[in-house]
Every structure is written in C-alpha cells, then in structure tokens.
mmCIF file of C-alpha atoms and ligand atoms in Angstrom:
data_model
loop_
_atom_site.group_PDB
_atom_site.id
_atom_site.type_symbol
_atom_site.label_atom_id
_atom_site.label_comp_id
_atom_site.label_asym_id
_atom_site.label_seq_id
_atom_site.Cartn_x
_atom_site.Cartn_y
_atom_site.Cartn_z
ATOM 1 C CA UNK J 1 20.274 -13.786 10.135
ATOM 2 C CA UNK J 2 16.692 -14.911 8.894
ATOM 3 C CA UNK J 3 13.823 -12.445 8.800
ATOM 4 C CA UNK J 4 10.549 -14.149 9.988
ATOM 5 C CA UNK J 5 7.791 -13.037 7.725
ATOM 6 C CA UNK J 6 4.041 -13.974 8.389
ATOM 7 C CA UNK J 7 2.828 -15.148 4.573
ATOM 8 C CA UNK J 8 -0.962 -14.688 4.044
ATOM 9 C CA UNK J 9 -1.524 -15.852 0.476
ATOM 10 C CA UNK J 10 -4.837 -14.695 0.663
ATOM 11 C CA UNK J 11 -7.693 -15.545 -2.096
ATOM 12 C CA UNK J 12 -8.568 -15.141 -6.091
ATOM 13 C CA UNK J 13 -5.395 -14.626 -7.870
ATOM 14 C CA UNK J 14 -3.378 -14.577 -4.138
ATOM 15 C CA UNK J 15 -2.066 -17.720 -3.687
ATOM 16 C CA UNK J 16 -0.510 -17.236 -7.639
ATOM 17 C CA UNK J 17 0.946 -14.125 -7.298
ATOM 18 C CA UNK J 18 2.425 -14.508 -3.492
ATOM 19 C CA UNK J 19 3.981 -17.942 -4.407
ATOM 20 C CA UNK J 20 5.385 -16.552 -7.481
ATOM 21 C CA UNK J 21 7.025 -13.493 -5.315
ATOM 22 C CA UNK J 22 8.103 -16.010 -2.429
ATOM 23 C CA UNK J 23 10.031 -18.056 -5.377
ATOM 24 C CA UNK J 24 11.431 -14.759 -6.993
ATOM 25 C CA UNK J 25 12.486 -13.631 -3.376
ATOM 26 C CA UNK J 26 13.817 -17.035 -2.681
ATOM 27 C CA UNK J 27 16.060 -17.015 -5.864
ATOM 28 C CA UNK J 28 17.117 -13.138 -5.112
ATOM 29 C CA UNK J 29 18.824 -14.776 -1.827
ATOM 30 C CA UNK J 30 16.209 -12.493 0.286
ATOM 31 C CA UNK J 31 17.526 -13.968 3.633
ATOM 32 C CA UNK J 32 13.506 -14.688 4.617
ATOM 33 C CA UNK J 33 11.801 -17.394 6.510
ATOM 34 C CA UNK J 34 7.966 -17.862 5.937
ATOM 35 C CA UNK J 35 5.401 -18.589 8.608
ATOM 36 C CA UNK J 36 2.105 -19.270 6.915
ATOM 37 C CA UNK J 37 -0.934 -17.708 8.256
ATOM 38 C CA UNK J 38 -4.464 -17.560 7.111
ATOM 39 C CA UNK J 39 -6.931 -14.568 6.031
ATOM 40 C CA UNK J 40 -10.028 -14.340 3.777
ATOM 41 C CA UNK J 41 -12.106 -16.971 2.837
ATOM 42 C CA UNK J 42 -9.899 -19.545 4.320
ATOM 43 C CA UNK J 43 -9.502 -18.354 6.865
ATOM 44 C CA UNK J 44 -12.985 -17.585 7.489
ATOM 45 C CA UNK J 45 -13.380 -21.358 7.326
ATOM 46 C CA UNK J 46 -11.104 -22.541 9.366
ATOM 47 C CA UNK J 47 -11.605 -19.910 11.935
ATOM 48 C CA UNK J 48 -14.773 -18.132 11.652
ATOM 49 C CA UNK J 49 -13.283 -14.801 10.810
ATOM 50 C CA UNK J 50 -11.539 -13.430 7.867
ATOM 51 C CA UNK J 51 -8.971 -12.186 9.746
ATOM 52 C CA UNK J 52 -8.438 -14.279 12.722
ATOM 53 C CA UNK J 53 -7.022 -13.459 15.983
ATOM 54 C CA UNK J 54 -4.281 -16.742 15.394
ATOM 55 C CA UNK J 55 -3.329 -14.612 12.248
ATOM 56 C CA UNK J 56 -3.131 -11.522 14.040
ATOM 57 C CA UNK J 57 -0.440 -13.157 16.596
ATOM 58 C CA UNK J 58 1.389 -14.175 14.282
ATOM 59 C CA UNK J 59 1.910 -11.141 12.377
ATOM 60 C CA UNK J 60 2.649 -9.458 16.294
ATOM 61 C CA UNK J 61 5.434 -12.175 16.781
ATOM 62 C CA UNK J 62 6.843 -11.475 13.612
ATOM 63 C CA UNK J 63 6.403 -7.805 13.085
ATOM 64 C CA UNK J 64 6.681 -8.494 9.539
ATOM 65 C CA UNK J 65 3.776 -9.598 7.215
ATOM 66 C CA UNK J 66 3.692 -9.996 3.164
ATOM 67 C CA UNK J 67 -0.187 -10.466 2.296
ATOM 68 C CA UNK J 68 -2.039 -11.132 -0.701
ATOM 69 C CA UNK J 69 -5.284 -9.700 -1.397
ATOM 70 C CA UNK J 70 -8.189 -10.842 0.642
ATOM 71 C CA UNK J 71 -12.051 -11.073 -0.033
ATOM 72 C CA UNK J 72 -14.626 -10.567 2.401
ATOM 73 C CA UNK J 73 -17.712 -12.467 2.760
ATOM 74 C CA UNK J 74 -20.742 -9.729 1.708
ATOM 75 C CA UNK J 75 -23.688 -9.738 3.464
ATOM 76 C CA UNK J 76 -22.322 -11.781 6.321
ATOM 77 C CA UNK J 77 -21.661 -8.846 9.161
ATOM 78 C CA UNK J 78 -18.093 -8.902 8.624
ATOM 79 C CA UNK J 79 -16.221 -5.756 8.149
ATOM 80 C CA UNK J 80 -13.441 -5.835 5.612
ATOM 81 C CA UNK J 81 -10.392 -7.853 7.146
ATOM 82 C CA UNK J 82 -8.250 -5.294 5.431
ATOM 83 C CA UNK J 83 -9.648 -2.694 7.533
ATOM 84 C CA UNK J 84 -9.413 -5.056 10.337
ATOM 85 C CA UNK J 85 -5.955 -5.735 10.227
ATOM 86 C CA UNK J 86 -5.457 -2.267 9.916
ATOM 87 C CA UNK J 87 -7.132 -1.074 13.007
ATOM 88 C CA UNK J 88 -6.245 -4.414 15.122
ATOM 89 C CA UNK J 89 -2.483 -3.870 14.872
ATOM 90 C CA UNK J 90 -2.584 -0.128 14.348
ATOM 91 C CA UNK J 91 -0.687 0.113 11.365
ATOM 92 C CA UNK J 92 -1.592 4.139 10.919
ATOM 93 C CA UNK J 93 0.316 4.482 7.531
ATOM 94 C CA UNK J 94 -1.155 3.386 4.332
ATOM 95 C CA UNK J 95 2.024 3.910 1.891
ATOM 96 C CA UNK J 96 2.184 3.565 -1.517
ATOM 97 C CA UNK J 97 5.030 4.464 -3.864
ATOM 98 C CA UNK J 98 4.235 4.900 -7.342
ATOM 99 C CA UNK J 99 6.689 5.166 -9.808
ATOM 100 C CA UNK J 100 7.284 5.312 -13.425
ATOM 101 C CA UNK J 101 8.415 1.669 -14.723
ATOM 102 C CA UNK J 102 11.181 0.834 -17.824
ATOM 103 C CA UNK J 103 9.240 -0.840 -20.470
ATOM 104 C CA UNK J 104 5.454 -0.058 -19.417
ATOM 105 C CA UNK J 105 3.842 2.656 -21.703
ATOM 106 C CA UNK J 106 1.789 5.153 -20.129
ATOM 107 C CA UNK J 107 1.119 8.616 -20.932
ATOM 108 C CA UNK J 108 3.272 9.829 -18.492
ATOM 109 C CA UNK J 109 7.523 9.035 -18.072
ATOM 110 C CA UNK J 110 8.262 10.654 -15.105
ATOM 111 C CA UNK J 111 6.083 9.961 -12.330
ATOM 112 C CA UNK J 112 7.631 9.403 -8.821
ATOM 113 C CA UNK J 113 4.879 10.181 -6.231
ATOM 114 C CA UNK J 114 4.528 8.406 -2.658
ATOM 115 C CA UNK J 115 0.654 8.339 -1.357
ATOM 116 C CA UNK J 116 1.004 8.518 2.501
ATOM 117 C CA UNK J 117 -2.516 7.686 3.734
ATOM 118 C CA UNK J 118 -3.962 7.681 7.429
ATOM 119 C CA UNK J 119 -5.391 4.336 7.399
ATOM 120 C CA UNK J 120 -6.859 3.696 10.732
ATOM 121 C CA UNK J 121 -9.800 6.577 11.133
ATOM 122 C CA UNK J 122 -11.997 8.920 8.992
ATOM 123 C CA UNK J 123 -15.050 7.040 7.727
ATOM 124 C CA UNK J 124 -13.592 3.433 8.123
ATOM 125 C CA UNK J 125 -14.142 3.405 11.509
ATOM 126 C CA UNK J 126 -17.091 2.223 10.384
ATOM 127 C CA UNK J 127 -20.038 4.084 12.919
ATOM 128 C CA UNK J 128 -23.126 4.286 11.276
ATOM 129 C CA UNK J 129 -26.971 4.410 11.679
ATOM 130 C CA UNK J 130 -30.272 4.823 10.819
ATOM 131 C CA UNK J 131 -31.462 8.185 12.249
ATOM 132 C CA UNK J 132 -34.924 8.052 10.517
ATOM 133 C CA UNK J 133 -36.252 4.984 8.044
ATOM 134 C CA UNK J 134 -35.086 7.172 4.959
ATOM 135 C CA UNK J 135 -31.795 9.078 6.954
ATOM 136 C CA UNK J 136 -28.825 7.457 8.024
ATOM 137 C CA UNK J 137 -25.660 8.907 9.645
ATOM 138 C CA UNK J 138 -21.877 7.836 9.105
ATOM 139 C CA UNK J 139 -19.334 9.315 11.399
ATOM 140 C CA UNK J 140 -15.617 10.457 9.858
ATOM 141 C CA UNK J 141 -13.218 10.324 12.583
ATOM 142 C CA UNK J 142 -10.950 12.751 12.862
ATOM 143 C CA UNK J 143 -8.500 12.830 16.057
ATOM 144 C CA UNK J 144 -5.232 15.117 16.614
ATOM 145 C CA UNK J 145 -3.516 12.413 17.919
ATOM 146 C CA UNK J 146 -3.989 10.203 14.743
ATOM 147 C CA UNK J 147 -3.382 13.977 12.292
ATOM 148 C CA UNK J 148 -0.490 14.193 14.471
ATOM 149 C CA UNK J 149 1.371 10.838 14.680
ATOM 150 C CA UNK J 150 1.143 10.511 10.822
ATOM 151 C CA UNK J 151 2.386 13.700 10.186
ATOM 152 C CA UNK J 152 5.213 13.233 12.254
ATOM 153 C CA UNK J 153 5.561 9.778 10.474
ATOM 154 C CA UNK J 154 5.936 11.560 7.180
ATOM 155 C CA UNK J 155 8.053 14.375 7.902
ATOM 156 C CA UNK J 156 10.293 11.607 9.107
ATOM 157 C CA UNK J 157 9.862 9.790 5.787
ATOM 158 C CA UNK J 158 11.041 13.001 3.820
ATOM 159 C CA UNK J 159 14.154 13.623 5.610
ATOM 160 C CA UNK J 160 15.148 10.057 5.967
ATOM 161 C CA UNK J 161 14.684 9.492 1.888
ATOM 162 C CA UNK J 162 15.538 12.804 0.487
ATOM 163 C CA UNK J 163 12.028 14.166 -0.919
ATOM 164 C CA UNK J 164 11.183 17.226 -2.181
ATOM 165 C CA UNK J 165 8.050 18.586 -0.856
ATOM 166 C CA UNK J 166 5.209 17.491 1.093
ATOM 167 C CA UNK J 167 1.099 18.425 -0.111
ATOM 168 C CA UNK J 168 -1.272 17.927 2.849
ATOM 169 C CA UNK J 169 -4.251 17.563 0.646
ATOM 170 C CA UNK J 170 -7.827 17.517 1.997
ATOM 171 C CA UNK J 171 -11.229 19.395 1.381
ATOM 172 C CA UNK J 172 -11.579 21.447 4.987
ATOM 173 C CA UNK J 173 -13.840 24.612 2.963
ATOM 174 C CA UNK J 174 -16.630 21.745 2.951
ATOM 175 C CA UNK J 175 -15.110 19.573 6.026
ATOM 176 C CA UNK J 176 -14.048 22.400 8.578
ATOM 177 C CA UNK J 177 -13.895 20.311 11.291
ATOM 178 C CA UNK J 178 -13.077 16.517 10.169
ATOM 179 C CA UNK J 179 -10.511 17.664 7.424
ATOM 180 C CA UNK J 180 -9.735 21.607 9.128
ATOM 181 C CA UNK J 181 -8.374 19.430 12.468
ATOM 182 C CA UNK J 182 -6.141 16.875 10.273
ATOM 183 C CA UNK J 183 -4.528 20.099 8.408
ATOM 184 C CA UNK J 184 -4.013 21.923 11.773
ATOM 185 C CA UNK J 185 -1.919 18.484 13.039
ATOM 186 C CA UNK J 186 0.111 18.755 9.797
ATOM 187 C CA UNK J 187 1.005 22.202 9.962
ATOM 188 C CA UNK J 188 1.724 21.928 13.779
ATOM 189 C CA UNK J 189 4.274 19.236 12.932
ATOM 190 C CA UNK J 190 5.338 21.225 9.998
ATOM 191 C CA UNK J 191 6.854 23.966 12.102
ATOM 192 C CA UNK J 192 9.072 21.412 13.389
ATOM 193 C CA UNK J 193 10.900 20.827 10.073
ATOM 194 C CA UNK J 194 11.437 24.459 8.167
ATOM 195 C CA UNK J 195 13.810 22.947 6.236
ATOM 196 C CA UNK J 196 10.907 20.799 4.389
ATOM 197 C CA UNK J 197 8.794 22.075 1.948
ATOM 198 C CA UNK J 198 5.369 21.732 2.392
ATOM 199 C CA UNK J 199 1.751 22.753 1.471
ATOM 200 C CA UNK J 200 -1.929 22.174 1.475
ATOM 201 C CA UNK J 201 -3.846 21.324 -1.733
ATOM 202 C CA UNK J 202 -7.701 20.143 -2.265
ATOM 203 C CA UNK J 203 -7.860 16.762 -2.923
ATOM 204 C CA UNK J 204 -10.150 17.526 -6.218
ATOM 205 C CA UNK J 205 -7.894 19.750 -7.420
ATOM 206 C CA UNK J 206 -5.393 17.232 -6.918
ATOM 207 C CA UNK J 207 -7.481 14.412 -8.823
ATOM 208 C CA UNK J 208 -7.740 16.883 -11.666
ATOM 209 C CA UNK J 209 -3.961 17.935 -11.806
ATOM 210 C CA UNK J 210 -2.529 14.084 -11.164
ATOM 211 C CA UNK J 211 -4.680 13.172 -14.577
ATOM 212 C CA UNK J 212 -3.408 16.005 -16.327
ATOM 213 C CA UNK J 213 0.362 16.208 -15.246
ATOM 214 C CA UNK J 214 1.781 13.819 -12.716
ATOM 215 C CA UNK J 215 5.041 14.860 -12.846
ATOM 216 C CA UNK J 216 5.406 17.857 -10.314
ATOM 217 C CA UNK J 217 4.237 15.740 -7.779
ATOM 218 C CA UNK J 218 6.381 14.243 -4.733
ATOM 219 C CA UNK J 219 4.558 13.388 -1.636
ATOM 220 C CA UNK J 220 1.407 13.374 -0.793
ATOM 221 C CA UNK J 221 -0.360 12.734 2.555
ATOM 222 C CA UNK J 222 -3.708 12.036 2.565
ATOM 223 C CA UNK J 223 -6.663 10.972 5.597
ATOM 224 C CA UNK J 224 -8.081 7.519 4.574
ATOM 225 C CA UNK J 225 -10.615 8.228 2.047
ATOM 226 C CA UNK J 226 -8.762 10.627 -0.035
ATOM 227 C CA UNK J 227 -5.899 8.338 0.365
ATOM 228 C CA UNK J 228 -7.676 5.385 -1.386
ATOM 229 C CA UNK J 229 -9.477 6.964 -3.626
ATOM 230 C CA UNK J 230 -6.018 9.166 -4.973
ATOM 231 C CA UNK J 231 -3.747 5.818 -4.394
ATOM 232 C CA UNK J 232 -5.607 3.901 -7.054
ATOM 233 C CA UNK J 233 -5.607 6.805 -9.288
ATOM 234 C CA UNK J 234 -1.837 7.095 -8.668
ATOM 235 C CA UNK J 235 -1.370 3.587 -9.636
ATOM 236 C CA UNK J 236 -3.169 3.802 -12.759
ATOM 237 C CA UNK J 237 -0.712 6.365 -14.056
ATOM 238 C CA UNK J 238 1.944 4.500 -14.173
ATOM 239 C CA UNK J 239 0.508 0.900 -15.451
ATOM 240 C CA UNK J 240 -2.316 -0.083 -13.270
ATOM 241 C CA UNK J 241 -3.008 -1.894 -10.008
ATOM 242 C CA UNK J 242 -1.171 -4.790 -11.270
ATOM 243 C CA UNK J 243 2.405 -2.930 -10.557
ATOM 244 C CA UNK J 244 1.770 -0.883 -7.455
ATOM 245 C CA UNK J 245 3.098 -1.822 -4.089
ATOM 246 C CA UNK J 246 1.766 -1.257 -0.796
ATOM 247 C CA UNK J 247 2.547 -1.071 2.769
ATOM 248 C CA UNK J 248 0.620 -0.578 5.912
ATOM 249 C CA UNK J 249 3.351 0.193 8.717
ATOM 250 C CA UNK J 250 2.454 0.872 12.228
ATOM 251 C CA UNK J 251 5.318 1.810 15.328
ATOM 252 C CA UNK J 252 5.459 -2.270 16.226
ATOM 253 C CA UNK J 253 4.636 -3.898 12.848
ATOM 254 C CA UNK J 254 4.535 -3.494 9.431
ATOM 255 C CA UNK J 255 2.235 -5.244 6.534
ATOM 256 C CA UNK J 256 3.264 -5.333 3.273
ATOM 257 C CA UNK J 257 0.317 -5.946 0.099
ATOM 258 C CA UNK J 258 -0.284 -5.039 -3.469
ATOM 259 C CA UNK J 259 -2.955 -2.558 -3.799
ATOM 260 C CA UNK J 260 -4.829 -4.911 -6.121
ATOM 261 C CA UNK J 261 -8.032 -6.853 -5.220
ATOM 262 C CA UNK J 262 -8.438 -11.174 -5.577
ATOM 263 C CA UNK J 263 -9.252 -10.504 -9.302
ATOM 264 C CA UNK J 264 -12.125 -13.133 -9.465
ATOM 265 C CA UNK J 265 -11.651 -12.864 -13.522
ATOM 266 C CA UNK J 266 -8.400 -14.273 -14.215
ATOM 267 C CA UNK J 267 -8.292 -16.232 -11.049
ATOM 268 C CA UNK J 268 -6.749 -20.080 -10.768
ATOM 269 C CA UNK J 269 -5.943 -19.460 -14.407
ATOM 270 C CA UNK J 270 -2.053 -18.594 -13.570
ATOM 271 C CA UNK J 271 -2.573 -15.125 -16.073
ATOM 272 C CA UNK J 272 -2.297 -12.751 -12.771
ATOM 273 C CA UNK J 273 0.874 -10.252 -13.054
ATOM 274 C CA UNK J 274 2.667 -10.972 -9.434
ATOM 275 C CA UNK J 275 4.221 -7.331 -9.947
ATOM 276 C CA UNK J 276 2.315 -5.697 -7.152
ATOM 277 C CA UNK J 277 2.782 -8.321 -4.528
ATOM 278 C CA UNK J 278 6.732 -8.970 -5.478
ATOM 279 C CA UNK J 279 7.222 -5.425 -5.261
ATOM 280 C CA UNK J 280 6.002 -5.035 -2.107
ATOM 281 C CA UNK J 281 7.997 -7.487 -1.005
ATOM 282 C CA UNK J 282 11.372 -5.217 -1.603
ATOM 283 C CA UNK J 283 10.061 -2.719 0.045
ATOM 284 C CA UNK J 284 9.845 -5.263 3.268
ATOM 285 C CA UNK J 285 13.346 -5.835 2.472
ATOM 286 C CA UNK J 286 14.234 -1.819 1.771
ATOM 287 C CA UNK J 287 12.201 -1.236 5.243
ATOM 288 C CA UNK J 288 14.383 -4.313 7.163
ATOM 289 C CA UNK J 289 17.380 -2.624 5.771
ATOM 290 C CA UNK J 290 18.160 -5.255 3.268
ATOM 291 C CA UNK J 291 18.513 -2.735 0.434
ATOM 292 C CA UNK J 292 21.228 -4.246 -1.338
ATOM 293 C CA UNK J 293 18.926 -7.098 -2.215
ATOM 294 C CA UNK J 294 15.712 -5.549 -2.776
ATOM 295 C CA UNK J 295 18.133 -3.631 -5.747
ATOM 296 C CA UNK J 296 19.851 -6.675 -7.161
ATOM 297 C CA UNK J 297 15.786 -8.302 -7.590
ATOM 298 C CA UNK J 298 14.711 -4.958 -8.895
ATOM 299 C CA UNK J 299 17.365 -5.076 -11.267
ATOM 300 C CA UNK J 300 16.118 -8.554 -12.607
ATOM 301 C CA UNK J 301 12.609 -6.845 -12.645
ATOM 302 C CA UNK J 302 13.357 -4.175 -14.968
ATOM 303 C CA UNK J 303 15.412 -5.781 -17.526
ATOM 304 C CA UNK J 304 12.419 -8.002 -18.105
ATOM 305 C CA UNK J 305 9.927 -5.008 -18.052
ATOM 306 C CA UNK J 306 12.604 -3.477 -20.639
ATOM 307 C CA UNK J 307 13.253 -6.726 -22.387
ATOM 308 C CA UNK J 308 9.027 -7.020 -23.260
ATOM 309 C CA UNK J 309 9.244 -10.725 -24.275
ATOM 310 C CA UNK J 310 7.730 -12.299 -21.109
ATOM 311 C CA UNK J 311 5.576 -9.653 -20.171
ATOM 312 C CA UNK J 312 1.766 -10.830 -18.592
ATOM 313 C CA UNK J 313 -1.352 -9.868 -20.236
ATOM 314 C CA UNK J 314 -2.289 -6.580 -18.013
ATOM 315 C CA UNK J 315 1.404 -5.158 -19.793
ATOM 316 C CA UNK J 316 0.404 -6.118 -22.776
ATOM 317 C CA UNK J 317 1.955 -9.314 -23.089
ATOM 318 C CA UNK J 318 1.109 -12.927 -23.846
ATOM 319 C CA UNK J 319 3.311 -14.835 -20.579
ATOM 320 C CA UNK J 320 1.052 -16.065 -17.662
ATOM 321 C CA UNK J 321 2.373 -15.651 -13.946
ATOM 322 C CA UNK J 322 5.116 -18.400 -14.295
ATOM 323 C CA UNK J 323 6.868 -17.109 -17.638
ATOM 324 C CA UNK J 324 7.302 -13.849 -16.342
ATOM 325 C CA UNK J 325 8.672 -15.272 -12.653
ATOM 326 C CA UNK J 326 11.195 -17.045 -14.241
ATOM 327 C CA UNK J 327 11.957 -14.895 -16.407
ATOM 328 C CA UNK J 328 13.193 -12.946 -13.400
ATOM 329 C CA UNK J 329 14.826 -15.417 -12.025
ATOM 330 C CA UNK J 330 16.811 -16.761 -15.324
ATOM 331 C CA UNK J 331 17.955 -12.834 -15.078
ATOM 332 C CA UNK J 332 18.581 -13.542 -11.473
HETATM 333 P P1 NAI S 401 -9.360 -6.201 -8.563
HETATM 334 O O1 NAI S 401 -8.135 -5.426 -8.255
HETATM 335 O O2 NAI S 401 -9.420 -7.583 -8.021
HETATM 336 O O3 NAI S 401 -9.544 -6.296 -10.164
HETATM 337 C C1 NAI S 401 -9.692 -5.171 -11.011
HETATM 338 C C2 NAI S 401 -9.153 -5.528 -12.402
HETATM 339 O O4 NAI S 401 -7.712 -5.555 -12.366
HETATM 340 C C3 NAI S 401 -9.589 -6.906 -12.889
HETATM 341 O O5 NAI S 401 -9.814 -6.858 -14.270
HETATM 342 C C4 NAI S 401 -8.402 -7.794 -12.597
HETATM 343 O O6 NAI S 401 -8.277 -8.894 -13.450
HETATM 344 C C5 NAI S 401 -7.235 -6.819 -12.772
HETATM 345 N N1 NAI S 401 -6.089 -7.174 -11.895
HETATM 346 C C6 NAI S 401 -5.993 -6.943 -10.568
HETATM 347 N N2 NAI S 401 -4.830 -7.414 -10.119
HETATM 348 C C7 NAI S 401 -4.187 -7.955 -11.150
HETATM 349 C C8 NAI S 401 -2.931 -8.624 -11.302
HETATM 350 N N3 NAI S 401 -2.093 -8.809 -10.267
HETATM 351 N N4 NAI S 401 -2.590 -9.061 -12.537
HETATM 352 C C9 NAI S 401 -3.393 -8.876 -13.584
HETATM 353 N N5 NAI S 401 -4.596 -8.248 -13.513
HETATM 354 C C10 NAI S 401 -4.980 -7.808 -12.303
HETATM 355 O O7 NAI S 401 -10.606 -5.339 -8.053
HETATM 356 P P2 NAI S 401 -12.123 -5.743 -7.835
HETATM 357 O O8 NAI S 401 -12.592 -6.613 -8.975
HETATM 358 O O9 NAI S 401 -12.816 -4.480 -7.559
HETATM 359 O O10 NAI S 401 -12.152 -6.590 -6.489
HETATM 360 C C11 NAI S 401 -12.261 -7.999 -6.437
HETATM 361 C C12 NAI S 401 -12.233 -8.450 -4.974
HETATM 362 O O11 NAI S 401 -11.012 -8.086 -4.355
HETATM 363 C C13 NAI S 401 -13.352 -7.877 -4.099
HETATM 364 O O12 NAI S 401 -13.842 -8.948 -3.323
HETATM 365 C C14 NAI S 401 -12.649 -6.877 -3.191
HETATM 366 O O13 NAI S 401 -13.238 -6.788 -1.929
HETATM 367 C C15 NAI S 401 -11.263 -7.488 -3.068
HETATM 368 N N6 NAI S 401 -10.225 -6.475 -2.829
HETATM 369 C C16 NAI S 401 -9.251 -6.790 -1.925
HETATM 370 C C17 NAI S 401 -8.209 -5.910 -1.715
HETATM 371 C C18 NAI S 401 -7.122 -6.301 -0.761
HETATM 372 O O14 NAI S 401 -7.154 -7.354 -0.180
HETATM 373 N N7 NAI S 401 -6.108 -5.464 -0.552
HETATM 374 C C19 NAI S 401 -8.120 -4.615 -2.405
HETATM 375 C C20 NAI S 401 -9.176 -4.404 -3.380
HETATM 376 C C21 NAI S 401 -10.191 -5.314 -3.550
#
C-alpha cells in the first residue's frame, strides 16, 4: 500500500530542503506517493491566494500533507497561510517534539520535551480594531470546546506514548478569563485520567526554567501564543530551528512542517539543513503507523549527526543540503 501525501514545497529555502527529504524518504523505502500542491508565493500567483482552496482539497483528499515553509505577501491583506491552513482544515494541535540529538552540542544532553499547542484560537483568530485613532482592540479567543478537545487530544497522547507528566502552562493571575477557562478544560479532562500526572505552571516561569534546566521537562500543553513563543525556545535548546519537527494534526487530517521560516539568507544557495522538514516527515510515517521505517531513516540520520563529517553550516559544518542528504542515504 502507497500513502498519498499532498507535497507543498513551499518558498526560500523550501523547495531545497523538501526535495532533499522526498529523496531521503524515497531511498528509506517510505512506501509514499507525492501529489504536488501549491502554497506561498506560488501559489499566490497562480491562484491569487497563498493558500488556495485547490491546495486545501487536496490536502482533504489525502489527509496527509508534508509542507515546507511558506511566506506571506506583507502589506497585501492576506493573513498568514500558515494560520490559514490551520483554521481551514481545523488542525487544533500544533505538536512539536524536541529532543536532544547525537552529535549536536548544546548546553543541554538530555532534553526530551513535546510542545502541544492549541493552534486554531487565542489571538490568531485574528479580530481586531481601532476603538479610538490612538486605541485598538485584539480579541484572544478562548472557547471550552477548543480547551477541551485538545486536552482530551493530549491526555490521549500521554497514554498512547508512555509520558511522564503533563504541565498545563498559562498566565490566568493576569488572564482570568481567556487563560482561567483553558485551565478549567484541562483539569476537567484531567479527572478523567488519575493515573496521569499533571499540573499547571506559568508560562514565564516556564521560559525562565526551560533556559536554565530543560531536563525535568516532559509535556507541555500550551494555547497558541504561549505555544509559539515556548516551541521556538524549545527548539533552540537542542540545536536550533534547523532540527525541529512539526506537526499540525486535526481529527480528519494531519500537516506535517519544520518549524523553520523560508530563510531568505541562505536561500537558492543549496546551504539550508533539510533536518527539520525530513524529520517531520517520520513523524508522518510514525503517525501512519509506518514506524519501522521512520526508525531505519532515523538511524541513517544519527550516524551522520554522530559521524560530523557532512554536517551543514547551522551544525557547524562545511556540507551544503546535498552532501549531507546523501550522506544519509550512502548510510541508507
Ligand atoms: P527563518 O526561520 O526563515 O530564519 C531564521 C534563521 O535561521 C536564518 O538565519 C536562517 O538562515 C536560519 N535557518 C532557518 N531554517 C534553516 C535551515 N533549514 N537550515 C539552515 N538555517 C536555517 O525565520 P525568519 O527569517 O524570521 O522568517 C523568514 C520568512 O519565513 C518570513 O517571511 C516568515 O513569515 C516565514 N516563516 C514561515 C514559517 C512557516 O511557513 N512555517 C515559519 C516562520 C517564518
């Protein structure tokens, strides 16, 4: 059997890196079949919209999607088409597992933390106003049903994959009602699994105790603010946005990404580490139940990282983006 996947290479360094983890996934025997759709800039040009209803349908039909990162006109009245895709096919959960890599020095060895973010409300909703020439108002969203569906979503994810504890983290002393309502859902659905062990934690305090010691950390479910503001941070503990993989997972579909942007600097100049984007990429294959793969390619992934000899420029390295992909595939 063939997994249909819905490819958006996306722009900047996108079309490197995705091609790059399409060839890797190719040689790893990933039993995928690639429908190419388009988003950003492209897309915007062909369709008028950087994240077109024709891409949209495809991604429905296929209920899988591996995307790279996308830019958004400015100044054009387009909202981001991240957000967009987001909020069009309701995928609710933003999740991000960072984890310690073999052969990338950071200050920390033993981080394994998974960022569970509500990605479809708060203040991405995106309602806001001028009250007064020199006021303006911006609404964050906050509904039970969203608090609750994503809570349920990750007590689900901690029995199903063995994790420790759960932190609900939020700032309801200075949000009572936004952030106090989003806590309430988690503890409601918390009483439904006493054998998991949770908590609440302010999401400062968090910022302050991920910098200074990462490692008592497990999961971590944040609403959508927090939860990109904390995921980034995450991923810089453990070698940057150039290594983290993303998904954004819904009930009917699920979209898998790096958390990196285009990266207009080294773009078209094939330097861009496809790390993020190929990682994310097992984790479509983890989430389709194709596990035995996704380790065999992760395996070929980490004796390079340990290796250090083909290693791009963000790791330290001197290899550009198709050294280090064949480097994994030679070890494939
Ligand atoms: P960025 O992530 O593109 O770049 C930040 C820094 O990280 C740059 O120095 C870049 O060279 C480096 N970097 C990022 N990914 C890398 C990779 N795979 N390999 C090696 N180095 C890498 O963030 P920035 O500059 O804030 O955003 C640029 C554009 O990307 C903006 O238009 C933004 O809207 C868009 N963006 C899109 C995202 C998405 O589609 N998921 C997420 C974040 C930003």
């Amino acid at each position: 059997m063939k997994y249909r996947v819905t490819l958006i290479k996306g722009d900047g360094i996108g079309p490197e890196v995705t091609e790059a983890t399409a060839k890797i996934l190719n040689a790893g025997g990933a039993p995928i079949e690639w429908e190419e759709a388009l988003g950003g800039l492209a897309a915007v040009e062909a369709h008028g919209h950087p994240m077109p209803a024709v891409t949209l349908d495809a991604i429905r039909r296929n209920r899988l999607g591996l995307k790279g990162p996308l830019a958004t006109p400015k100044g054009k009245g387009y909202r981001s088409a991240n957000v967009h895709l987001r909020q069009s096919l309701d995928l609710y959960v933003g999740y991000r597992p960072v984890k310690s890599l073999p052969g990338i020095k950071t200050p920390y060895e033993n981080v394994d933390i998974v960022v569970l973010r509500e990605n479809t409300e708060d203040l991405y909703v995106g309602i806001e106003h001028a009250i007064t020439p020199d006021m303006v108002l911006t609404l964050k969203v906050s509904t039970q049903h969203s608090g609750e569906r994503i809570s349920r979503w990750a007590f689900e994810f901690m029995r199903n994959h063995g994790r420790r504890s759960i932190l609900c983290c939020h700032k309801a002393p200075v949000v009572p009602m936004a952030d106090g309502a989003f806590a309430d859902a988690f503890e409601d659905v918390a009483s439904d699994y006493p054998y998991i062990q949770h908590g609440q934690f302010a999401v400062d305090a968090l910022a302050f105790e991920l910098a200074r010691e990462p490692g008592p950390f497990d999961v971590l479910l944040l609403q959508n603010l927090y939860g990109d503001i904390l995921s980034d941070l995450a991923a810089g503990l453990v070698g940057g946005l150039g290594v983290v993989p993303g998904a954004n997972i819904g009930d009917r579909v699920a979209v898998f990404e790096a958390v990196h942007g285009t990266a207009p600097d080294i773009a078209g100049k094939g330097l861009a580490n496809p790390l993020a984007v190929l990682s994310s990429g097992l984790l479509l294959l983890e989430f389709v139940g194709e596990r035995r793969i996704a380790e065999r390619i992760e395996r070929a992934v980490f004796d390079v990282l340990e290796e250090g000899k083909h290693l791009t420029g963000d790791l330290g390295g001197d290899a550009g983006t198709a050294r280090f992909t064949d480097a994994i595939i030679d070890k494939l």
